[in-house]
Backbone atoms as SQL, in Angstrom:
CREATE TABLE atoms (id INTEGER PRIMARY KEY, chain TEXT, resi INTEGER, resn TEXT, atom TEXT, x REAL, y REAL, z REAL);
INSERT INTO atoms VALUES
  (1, 'A', 1, 'UNK', 'N', 151.306, 70.520, 117.766),
  (2, 'A', 1, 'UNK', 'CA', 151.593, 70.906, 116.489),
  (3, 'A', 1, 'UNK', 'C', 152.225, 72.292, 116.559),
  (4, 'A', 2, 'UNK', 'N', 153.348, 72.381, 116.099),
  (5, 'A', 2, 'UNK', 'CA', 154.234, 73.597, 116.171),
  (6, 'A', 2, 'UNK', 'C', 154.377, 74.190, 114.540),
  (7, 'A', 3, 'UNK', 'N', 153.749, 75.234, 114.546),
  (8, 'A', 3, 'UNK', 'CA', 153.620, 75.796, 113.173),
  (9, 'A', 3, 'UNK', 'C', 155.007, 76.249, 112.737),
  (10, 'A', 4, 'UNK', 'N', 155.545, 75.796, 111.583),
  (11, 'A', 4, 'UNK', 'CA', 156.930, 76.225, 111.292),
  (12, 'A', 4, 'UNK', 'C', 157.171, 76.893, 109.852),
  (13, 'A', 5, 'UNK', 'N', 158.217, 77.005, 109.546),
  (14, 'A', 5, 'UNK', 'CA', 158.545, 77.605, 108.269),
  (15, 'A', 5, 'UNK', 'C', 157.804, 76.824, 106.907),
  (16, 'A', 6, 'UNK', 'N', 157.704, 75.562, 107.091),
  (17, 'A', 6, 'UNK', 'CA', 157.288, 74.672, 106.147),
  (18, 'A', 6, 'UNK', 'C', 155.958, 74.808, 105.960),
  (19, 'A', 7, 'UNK', 'N', 154.915, 75.448, 106.702),
  (20, 'A', 7, 'UNK', 'CA', 153.592, 75.397, 106.771),
  (21, 'A', 7, 'UNK', 'C', 153.162, 76.251, 105.497),
  (22, 'A', 8, 'UNK', 'N', 152.227, 75.867, 104.717),
  (23, 'A', 8, 'UNK', 'CA', 151.823, 76.367, 103.549),
  (24, 'A', 8, 'UNK', 'C', 150.537, 77.286, 103.998),
  (25, 'A', 9, 'UNK', 'N', 150.127, 78.076, 102.801),
  (26, 'A', 9, 'UNK', 'CA', 149.031, 79.010, 103.207),
  (27, 'A', 9, 'UNK', 'C', 147.735, 78.363, 103.535),
  (28, 'A', 10, 'UNK', 'N', 147.350, 77.040, 102.897),
  (29, 'A', 10, 'UNK', 'CA', 146.258, 76.251, 103.081),
  (30, 'A', 10, 'UNK', 'C', 146.294, 75.754, 104.391),
  (31, 'A', 11, 'UNK', 'N', 147.321, 75.376, 104.968),
  (32, 'A', 11, 'UNK', 'CA', 147.152, 74.833, 106.320),
  (33, 'A', 11, 'UNK', 'C', 147.025, 75.866, 107.356),
  (34, 'A', 12, 'UNK', 'N', 147.651, 77.163, 107.022),
  (35, 'A', 12, 'UNK', 'CA', 147.619, 77.995, 108.044),
  (36, 'A', 12, 'UNK', 'C', 146.117, 78.566, 108.009),
  (37, 'A', 13, 'UNK', 'N', 145.470, 78.723, 106.816),
  (38, 'A', 13, 'UNK', 'CA', 144.115, 79.196, 106.620),
  (39, 'A', 13, 'UNK', 'C', 143.141, 78.236, 107.292),
  (40, 'A', 14, 'UNK', 'N', 143.258, 77.012, 107.262),
  (41, 'A', 14, 'UNK', 'CA', 142.597, 75.907, 107.828),
  (42, 'A', 14, 'UNK', 'C', 142.528, 76.030, 109.340),
  (43, 'A', 15, 'UNK', 'N', 143.745, 76.373, 109.793),
  (44, 'A', 15, 'UNK', 'CA', 143.843, 76.521, 111.416),
  (45, 'A', 15, 'UNK', 'C', 143.235, 77.624, 111.848),
  (46, 'A', 16, 'UNK', 'N', 143.454, 78.750, 111.167),
  (47, 'A', 16, 'UNK', 'CA', 142.729, 80.169, 111.508),
  (48, 'A', 16, 'UNK', 'C', 141.383, 80.053, 111.414),
  (49, 'A', 17, 'UNK', 'N', 140.782, 79.341, 110.354),
  (50, 'A', 17, 'UNK', 'CA', 139.329, 79.175, 110.235),
  (51, 'A', 17, 'UNK', 'C', 138.806, 78.416, 111.419),
  (52, 'A', 18, 'UNK', 'N', 139.562, 77.229, 111.735),
  (53, 'A', 18, 'UNK', 'CA', 139.218, 76.563, 112.990),
  (54, 'A', 18, 'UNK', 'C', 138.994, 77.329, 114.159),
  (55, 'A', 19, 'UNK', 'N', 139.953, 78.471, 114.431),
  (56, 'A', 19, 'UNK', 'CA', 139.878, 79.121, 115.436),
  (57, 'A', 19, 'UNK', 'C', 139.158, 80.467, 115.338),
  (58, 'A', 20, 'UNK', 'N', 138.485, 80.571, 114.274),
  (59, 'A', 20, 'UNK', 'CA', 137.648, 81.821, 113.885),
  (60, 'A', 20, 'UNK', 'C', 136.389, 81.993, 114.465),
  (61, 'A', 21, 'UNK', 'N', 136.113, 81.411, 115.496),
  (62, 'A', 21, 'UNK', 'CA', 134.737, 81.731, 116.121),
  (63, 'A', 21, 'UNK', 'C', 134.829, 81.887, 117.624),
  (64, 'A', 22, 'UNK', 'N', 134.255, 82.748, 118.353),
  (65, 'A', 22, 'UNK', 'CA', 134.327, 82.878, 119.909),
  (66, 'A', 22, 'UNK', 'C', 134.194, 81.690, 120.414),
  (67, 'A', 23, 'UNK', 'N', 133.143, 80.907, 120.106),
  (68, 'A', 23, 'UNK', 'CA', 132.856, 79.542, 120.846),
  (69, 'A', 23, 'UNK', 'C', 133.922, 78.669, 120.649),
  (70, 'A', 24, 'UNK', 'N', 134.346, 78.583, 119.649),
  (71, 'A', 24, 'UNK', 'CA', 135.579, 77.533, 119.322),
  (72, 'A', 24, 'UNK', 'C', 136.773, 77.990, 120.047),
  (73, 'A', 25, 'UNK', 'N', 137.107, 79.285, 120.334),
  (74, 'A', 25, 'UNK', 'CA', 138.092, 79.789, 121.260),
  (75, 'A', 25, 'UNK', 'C', 137.857, 79.319, 122.592),
  (76, 'A', 26, 'UNK', 'N', 136.476, 79.586, 123.181),
  (77, 'A', 26, 'UNK', 'CA', 136.216, 79.149, 124.437),
  (78, 'A', 26, 'UNK', 'C', 136.423, 77.646, 124.729),
  (79, 'A', 27, 'UNK', 'N', 136.069, 76.776, 123.600),
  (80, 'A', 27, 'UNK', 'CA', 136.264, 75.289, 123.671),
  (81, 'A', 27, 'UNK', 'C', 137.849, 75.057, 123.809),
  (82, 'A', 28, 'UNK', 'N', 138.694, 75.716, 123.044),
  (83, 'A', 28, 'UNK', 'CA', 140.082, 75.421, 123.077),
  (84, 'A', 28, 'UNK', 'C', 140.611, 75.792, 124.378),
  (85, 'A', 29, 'UNK', 'N', 140.114, 77.154, 125.140),
  (86, 'A', 29, 'UNK', 'CA', 140.650, 77.513, 126.306),
  (87, 'A', 29, 'UNK', 'C', 140.252, 76.502, 127.438),
  (88, 'A', 30, 'UNK', 'N', 138.979, 75.896, 127.254),
  (89, 'A', 30, 'UNK', 'CA', 138.550, 75.096, 128.458),
  (90, 'A', 30, 'UNK', 'C', 139.379, 73.775, 128.415),
  (91, 'A', 31, 'UNK', 'N', 139.569, 73.164, 127.208),
  (92, 'A', 31, 'UNK', 'CA', 140.423, 71.881, 127.138),
  (93, 'A', 31, 'UNK', 'C', 141.944, 72.288, 127.572),
  (94, 'A', 32, 'UNK', 'N', 142.318, 73.557, 127.433),
  (95, 'A', 32, 'UNK', 'CA', 143.700, 73.762, 127.735),
  (96, 'A', 32, 'UNK', 'C', 143.613, 73.928, 129.269),
  (97, 'A', 33, 'UNK', 'N', 142.543, 74.613, 129.871),
  (98, 'A', 33, 'UNK', 'CA', 142.460, 74.509, 131.220),
  (99, 'A', 33, 'UNK', 'C', 142.362, 73.306, 131.960),
  (100, 'A', 34, 'UNK', 'N', 141.627, 72.458, 131.441),
  (101, 'A', 34, 'UNK', 'CA', 141.251, 70.966, 132.125),
  (102, 'A', 34, 'UNK', 'C', 142.256, 70.066, 131.768),
  (103, 'A', 35, 'UNK', 'N', 143.162, 70.312, 130.784),
  (104, 'A', 35, 'UNK', 'CA', 144.462, 69.569, 130.629),
  (105, 'A', 35, 'UNK', 'C', 144.025, 67.855, 130.435),
  (106, 'A', 36, 'UNK', 'N', 142.911, 67.767, 129.980),
  (107, 'A', 36, 'UNK', 'CA', 142.446, 66.205, 129.926),
  (108, 'A', 36, 'UNK', 'C', 141.380, 66.098, 128.786),
  (109, 'A', 37, 'UNK', 'N', 141.106, 64.879, 128.387),
  (110, 'A', 37, 'UNK', 'CA', 140.000, 64.702, 127.398),
  (111, 'A', 37, 'UNK', 'C', 138.821, 64.964, 128.108),
  (112, 'A', 38, 'UNK', 'N', 137.850, 65.281, 127.436),
  (113, 'A', 38, 'UNK', 'CA', 136.504, 65.548, 127.916),
  (114, 'A', 38, 'UNK', 'C', 135.427, 65.169, 127.066),
  (115, 'A', 39, 'UNK', 'N', 134.445, 64.650, 127.710),
  (116, 'A', 39, 'UNK', 'CA', 133.173, 64.049, 126.883),
  (117, 'A', 39, 'UNK', 'C', 132.355, 65.290, 126.533),
  (118, 'A', 40, 'UNK', 'N', 131.798, 64.802, 125.403),
  (119, 'A', 40, 'UNK', 'CA', 131.158, 66.172, 124.678),
  (120, 'A', 40, 'UNK', 'C', 129.942, 66.688, 125.567),
  (121, 'A', 41, 'UNK', 'N', 129.456, 66.001, 126.431),
  (122, 'A', 41, 'UNK', 'CA', 128.349, 66.702, 127.295),
  (123, 'A', 41, 'UNK', 'C', 129.182, 67.581, 128.491),
  (124, 'A', 42, 'UNK', 'N', 130.295, 67.262, 128.840),
  (125, 'A', 42, 'UNK', 'CA', 131.042, 68.058, 129.691),
  (126, 'A', 42, 'UNK', 'C', 131.339, 69.264, 129.161),
  (127, 'A', 43, 'UNK', 'N', 131.704, 69.369, 127.736),
  (128, 'A', 43, 'UNK', 'CA', 132.176, 70.536, 127.245),
  (129, 'A', 43, 'UNK', 'C', 130.890, 71.471, 127.014),
  (130, 'A', 44, 'UNK', 'N', 129.691, 70.886, 126.545),
  (131, 'A', 44, 'UNK', 'CA', 128.574, 71.585, 126.452),
  (132, 'A', 44, 'UNK', 'C', 128.111, 72.181, 127.822),
  (133, 'A', 45, 'UNK', 'N', 128.074, 71.427, 128.838),
  (134, 'A', 45, 'UNK', 'CA', 127.674, 71.942, 130.034),
  (135, 'A', 45, 'UNK', 'C', 128.497, 73.191, 130.668),
  (136, 'A', 46, 'UNK', 'N', 129.993, 72.704, 130.371),
  (137, 'A', 46, 'UNK', 'CA', 130.747, 73.803, 131.051),
  (138, 'A', 46, 'UNK', 'C', 130.623, 75.043, 130.336),
  (139, 'A', 47, 'UNK', 'N', 130.275, 75.150, 129.137),
  (140, 'A', 47, 'UNK', 'CA', 130.144, 76.426, 128.399),
  (141, 'A', 47, 'UNK', 'C', 128.645, 76.781, 128.334),
  (142, 'A', 48, 'UNK', 'N', 127.721, 76.214, 128.846),
  (143, 'A', 48, 'UNK', 'CA', 126.437, 76.487, 128.804),
  (144, 'A', 48, 'UNK', 'C', 125.773, 76.655, 127.517),
  (145, 'A', 49, 'UNK', 'N', 126.058, 75.661, 126.605),
  (146, 'A', 49, 'UNK', 'CA', 125.495, 75.435, 125.303),
  (147, 'A', 49, 'UNK', 'C', 124.818, 74.081, 125.141),
  (148, 'A', 50, 'UNK', 'N', 124.097, 73.873, 124.090),
  (149, 'A', 50, 'UNK', 'CA', 123.628, 72.690, 123.843),
  (150, 'A', 50, 'UNK', 'C', 124.550, 71.692, 123.239),
  (151, 'A', 51, 'UNK', 'N', 124.241, 70.182, 123.471),
  (152, 'A', 51, 'UNK', 'CA', 125.209, 69.314, 122.911),
  (153, 'A', 51, 'UNK', 'C', 125.411, 69.487, 121.339),
  (154, 'A', 52, 'UNK', 'N', 124.388, 69.753, 120.578),
  (155, 'A', 52, 'UNK', 'CA', 124.466, 69.860, 119.071),
  (156, 'A', 52, 'UNK', 'C', 125.410, 70.911, 118.694),
  (157, 'A', 53, 'UNK', 'N', 125.200, 72.126, 119.463),
  (158, 'A', 53, 'UNK', 'CA', 126.181, 73.324, 118.780),
  (159, 'A', 53, 'UNK', 'C', 127.479, 72.858, 119.324),
  (160, 'A', 54, 'UNK', 'N', 127.937, 72.326, 120.431),
  (161, 'A', 54, 'UNK', 'CA', 128.979, 71.881, 120.763),
  (162, 'A', 54, 'UNK', 'C', 129.661, 71.029, 119.890),
  (163, 'A', 55, 'UNK', 'N', 128.949, 69.991, 119.398),
  (164, 'A', 55, 'UNK', 'CA', 129.468, 69.074, 118.457),
  (165, 'A', 55, 'UNK', 'C', 129.581, 69.586, 117.024),
  (166, 'A', 56, 'UNK', 'N', 128.954, 70.697, 116.592),
  (167, 'A', 56, 'UNK', 'CA', 129.291, 71.263, 115.349),
  (168, 'A', 56, 'UNK', 'C', 130.713, 72.016, 115.601),
  (169, 'A', 57, 'UNK', 'N', 130.937, 72.729, 116.595),
  (170, 'A', 57, 'UNK', 'CA', 132.136, 73.551, 116.774),
  (171, 'A', 57, 'UNK', 'C', 133.398, 72.581, 117.022),
  (172, 'A', 58, 'UNK', 'N', 133.128, 71.560, 117.650),
  (173, 'A', 58, 'UNK', 'CA', 134.179, 70.338, 117.825),
  (174, 'A', 58, 'UNK', 'C', 134.525, 69.769, 116.671),
  (175, 'A', 59, 'UNK', 'N', 133.630, 69.428, 115.587),
  (176, 'A', 59, 'UNK', 'CA', 133.932, 69.119, 114.522),
  (177, 'A', 59, 'UNK', 'C', 134.665, 69.902, 113.513),
  (178, 'A', 60, 'UNK', 'N', 134.609, 71.190, 113.645),
  (179, 'A', 60, 'UNK', 'CA', 135.396, 72.191, 112.831),
  (180, 'A', 60, 'UNK', 'C', 136.638, 72.325, 113.510),
  (181, 'A', 61, 'UNK', 'N', 136.794, 72.142, 114.769),
  (182, 'A', 61, 'UNK', 'CA', 138.156, 72.104, 115.428),
  (183, 'A', 61, 'UNK', 'C', 139.019, 70.943, 114.883),
  (184, 'A', 62, 'UNK', 'N', 138.153, 69.770, 115.039),
  (185, 'A', 62, 'UNK', 'CA', 139.006, 68.682, 114.731),
  (186, 'A', 62, 'UNK', 'C', 139.543, 68.481, 113.159),
  (187, 'A', 63, 'UNK', 'N', 138.540, 69.104, 112.521),
  (188, 'A', 63, 'UNK', 'CA', 139.022, 69.383, 110.895),
  (189, 'A', 63, 'UNK', 'C', 140.184, 70.255, 110.704),
  (190, 'A', 64, 'UNK', 'N', 140.307, 71.002, 111.553),
  (191, 'A', 64, 'UNK', 'CA', 141.458, 72.088, 111.560),
  (192, 'A', 64, 'UNK', 'C', 142.853, 71.374, 112.249),
  (193, 'A', 65, 'UNK', 'N', 142.629, 70.370, 113.103),
  (194, 'A', 65, 'UNK', 'CA', 143.628, 69.725, 113.616),
  (195, 'A', 65, 'UNK', 'C', 144.015, 70.151, 114.998),
  (196, 'A', 66, 'UNK', 'N', 143.073, 71.039, 115.581),
  (197, 'A', 66, 'UNK', 'CA', 143.303, 71.573, 116.745),
  (198, 'A', 66, 'UNK', 'C', 142.885, 70.685, 117.849),
  (199, 'A', 67, 'UNK', 'N', 141.860, 69.817, 117.885),
  (200, 'A', 67, 'UNK', 'CA', 141.470, 68.802, 118.716),
  (201, 'A', 67, 'UNK', 'C', 141.463, 67.582, 118.040),
  (202, 'A', 68, 'UNK', 'N', 141.612, 66.446, 118.793),
  (203, 'A', 68, 'UNK', 'CA', 141.286, 65.094, 118.321),
  (204, 'A', 68, 'UNK', 'C', 140.349, 64.466, 119.220),
  (205, 'A', 69, 'UNK', 'N', 139.721, 63.413, 118.717),
  (206, 'A', 69, 'UNK', 'CA', 138.765, 62.979, 119.361),
  (207, 'A', 69, 'UNK', 'C', 138.918, 61.261, 119.546),
  (208, 'A', 70, 'UNK', 'N', 138.342, 60.591, 120.467),
  (209, 'A', 70, 'UNK', 'CA', 138.585, 59.188, 120.513),
  (210, 'A', 70, 'UNK', 'C', 137.126, 58.686, 121.158),
  (211, 'A', 71, 'UNK', 'N', 136.769, 57.560, 120.781),
  (212, 'A', 71, 'UNK', 'CA', 135.562, 57.008, 121.279),
  (213, 'A', 71, 'UNK', 'C', 135.790, 55.765, 122.216),
  (214, 'A', 72, 'UNK', 'N', 135.244, 55.801, 123.408),
  (215, 'A', 72, 'UNK', 'CA', 135.381, 55.118, 124.425),
  (216, 'A', 72, 'UNK', 'C', 134.120, 54.310, 124.888),
  (217, 'A', 73, 'UNK', 'N', 134.131, 53.075, 124.916),
  (218, 'A', 73, 'UNK', 'CA', 132.955, 52.438, 125.368),
  (219, 'A', 73, 'UNK', 'C', 132.798, 52.429, 126.669),
  (220, 'A', 74, 'UNK', 'N', 131.640, 52.736, 127.157),
  (221, 'A', 74, 'UNK', 'CA', 131.104, 52.839, 128.539),
  (222, 'A', 74, 'UNK', 'C', 130.388, 51.735, 128.610),
  (223, 'A', 75, 'UNK', 'N', 130.767, 50.517, 129.172),
  (224, 'A', 75, 'UNK', 'CA', 130.141, 49.325, 129.529),
  (225, 'A', 75, 'UNK', 'C', 128.971, 49.511, 130.414),
  (226, 'A', 76, 'UNK', 'N', 129.234, 50.360, 131.280),
  (227, 'A', 76, 'UNK', 'CA', 128.097, 50.625, 132.429),
  (228, 'A', 76, 'UNK', 'C', 126.746, 51.073, 131.847),
  (229, 'A', 77, 'UNK', 'N', 126.881, 52.145, 131.005),
  (230, 'A', 77, 'UNK', 'CA', 125.934, 52.587, 130.265),
  (231, 'A', 77, 'UNK', 'C', 125.507, 52.020, 129.063),
  (232, 'A', 78, 'UNK', 'N', 126.401, 51.188, 128.448),
  (233, 'A', 78, 'UNK', 'CA', 126.130, 50.411, 127.212),
  (234, 'A', 78, 'UNK', 'C', 126.043, 51.270, 126.130),
  (235, 'A', 79, 'UNK', 'N', 126.914, 52.239, 125.929),
  (236, 'A', 79, 'UNK', 'CA', 127.134, 53.100, 124.945),
  (237, 'A', 79, 'UNK', 'C', 128.525, 53.529, 124.671),
  (238, 'A', 80, 'UNK', 'N', 128.802, 53.982, 123.519),
  (239, 'A', 80, 'UNK', 'CA', 130.186, 54.563, 123.169),
  (240, 'A', 80, 'UNK', 'C', 130.073, 56.163, 123.292),
  (241, 'A', 81, 'UNK', 'N', 131.062, 56.803, 124.146),
  (242, 'A', 81, 'UNK', 'CA', 131.204, 58.081, 124.342),
  (243, 'A', 81, 'UNK', 'C', 132.450, 58.564, 123.611),
  (244, 'A', 82, 'UNK', 'N', 132.225, 59.767, 122.952),
  (245, 'A', 82, 'UNK', 'CA', 133.379, 60.498, 122.205),
  (246, 'A', 82, 'UNK', 'C', 133.827, 61.519, 123.285),
  (247, 'A', 83, 'UNK', 'N', 135.298, 61.421, 123.370),
  (248, 'A', 83, 'UNK', 'CA', 136.025, 62.299, 124.093),
  (249, 'A', 83, 'UNK', 'C', 136.914, 63.132, 123.249),
  (250, 'A', 84, 'UNK', 'N', 137.108, 64.530, 123.556),
  (251, 'A', 84, 'UNK', 'CA', 137.842, 65.461, 122.833),
  (252, 'A', 84, 'UNK', 'C', 139.007, 65.879, 123.834),
  (253, 'A', 85, 'UNK', 'N', 140.332, 66.134, 123.082),
  (254, 'A', 85, 'UNK', 'CA', 141.275, 66.687, 123.636),
  (255, 'A', 85, 'UNK', 'C', 142.057, 67.636, 122.787),
  (256, 'A', 86, 'UNK', 'N', 142.768, 68.528, 123.317),
  (257, 'A', 86, 'UNK', 'CA', 143.289, 69.534, 122.582),
  (258, 'A', 86, 'UNK', 'C', 144.840, 68.801, 122.156),
  (259, 'A', 87, 'UNK', 'N', 144.974, 69.333, 120.919),
  (260, 'A', 87, 'UNK', 'CA', 146.322, 68.980, 120.199),
  (261, 'A', 87, 'UNK', 'C', 147.199, 70.182, 120.572),
  (262, 'A', 88, 'UNK', 'N', 148.246, 69.945, 121.210),
  (263, 'A', 88, 'UNK', 'CA', 149.118, 71.171, 121.474),
  (264, 'A', 88, 'UNK', 'C', 149.513, 71.974, 120.201),
  (265, 'A', 89, 'UNK', 'N', 149.446, 73.184, 120.191),
  (266, 'A', 89, 'UNK', 'CA', 150.101, 73.993, 119.203),
  (267, 'A', 89, 'UNK', 'C', 150.529, 75.322, 119.451),
  (268, 'A', 90, 'UNK', 'N', 151.502, 75.810, 118.902),
  (269, 'A', 90, 'UNK', 'CA', 152.012, 77.252, 119.038),
  (270, 'A', 90, 'UNK', 'C', 152.396, 77.939, 117.820),
  (271, 'A', 91, 'UNK', 'N', 151.998, 79.122, 117.681),
  (272, 'A', 91, 'UNK', 'CA', 152.477, 79.910, 116.624),
  (273, 'A', 91, 'UNK', 'C', 152.355, 81.401, 116.881),
  (274, 'A', 92, 'UNK', 'N', 153.105, 82.264, 116.218),
  (275, 'A', 92, 'UNK', 'CA', 153.184, 83.584, 116.455),
  (276, 'A', 92, 'UNK', 'C', 152.746, 84.262, 114.998),
  (277, 'A', 93, 'UNK', 'N', 151.605, 84.866, 114.966),
  (278, 'A', 93, 'UNK', 'CA', 151.154, 85.302, 113.741),
  (279, 'A', 93, 'UNK', 'C', 151.411, 87.064, 113.505),
  (280, 'A', 94, 'UNK', 'N', 152.277, 87.267, 112.480),
  (281, 'A', 94, 'UNK', 'CA', 152.661, 88.563, 112.137),
  (282, 'A', 94, 'UNK', 'C', 152.803, 88.649, 110.779),
  (283, 'A', 95, 'UNK', 'N', 152.928, 89.910, 110.260),
  (284, 'A', 95, 'UNK', 'CA', 153.129, 90.082, 108.617),
  (285, 'A', 95, 'UNK', 'C', 154.367, 89.296, 108.221),
  (286, 'A', 96, 'UNK', 'N', 155.381, 89.338, 108.982),
  (287, 'A', 96, 'UNK', 'CA', 156.565, 88.612, 108.682),
  (288, 'A', 96, 'UNK', 'C', 156.260, 87.158, 108.529),
  (289, 'A', 97, 'UNK', 'N', 155.672, 86.724, 109.568),
  (290, 'A', 97, 'UNK', 'CA', 155.255, 85.154, 109.368),
  (291, 'A', 97, 'UNK', 'C', 154.602, 84.705, 108.247),
  (292, 'A', 98, 'UNK', 'N', 153.689, 85.533, 107.913),
  (293, 'A', 98, 'UNK', 'CA', 152.731, 85.506, 106.764),
  (294, 'A', 98, 'UNK', 'C', 153.574, 85.490, 105.460),
  (295, 'A', 99, 'UNK', 'N', 154.554, 86.595, 105.434),
  (296, 'A', 99, 'UNK', 'CA', 155.340, 86.629, 104.161),
  (297, 'A', 99, 'UNK', 'C', 156.196, 85.442, 104.063),
  (298, 'A', 100, 'UNK', 'N', 156.670, 84.735, 105.063),
  (299, 'A', 100, 'UNK', 'CA', 157.456, 83.537, 105.052),
  (300, 'A', 100, 'UNK', 'C', 156.601, 82.182, 104.399),
  (301, 'A', 101, 'UNK', 'N', 155.436, 82.299, 105.011),
  (302, 'A', 101, 'UNK', 'CA', 154.411, 81.170, 104.544),
  (303, 'A', 101, 'UNK', 'C', 154.192, 81.394, 102.990),
  (304, 'A', 102, 'UNK', 'N', 153.707, 82.548, 102.720),
  (305, 'A', 102, 'UNK', 'CA', 153.337, 82.574, 101.303),
  (306, 'A', 102, 'UNK', 'C', 154.508, 82.531, 100.264),
  (307, 'A', 103, 'UNK', 'N', 155.678, 82.862, 100.668),
  (308, 'A', 103, 'UNK', 'CA', 156.898, 82.734, 99.604),
  (309, 'A', 103, 'UNK', 'C', 157.188, 81.350, 99.427);
């Protein structure tokens, strides 16, 4: 996702809200470093947090359009696993950029 001149204030606020927690920034950094989809437990273990907390933050990131998820059936274990991957994005935040978005 490349943020451009046609982004509105609501979209920008949603993305900034998604990034607005240190743990969510760590999740984004982890996914960027790994460059692959990761299972919920992998993410939680890598960050030293419990699965429930990771899931809460991943849902917030997904709602903001920063990550996307897919469910994969693990036939060996007989259950569905949810994997998360980063949606590429790039933006520069400045007063000038905000002026353009608001106008």
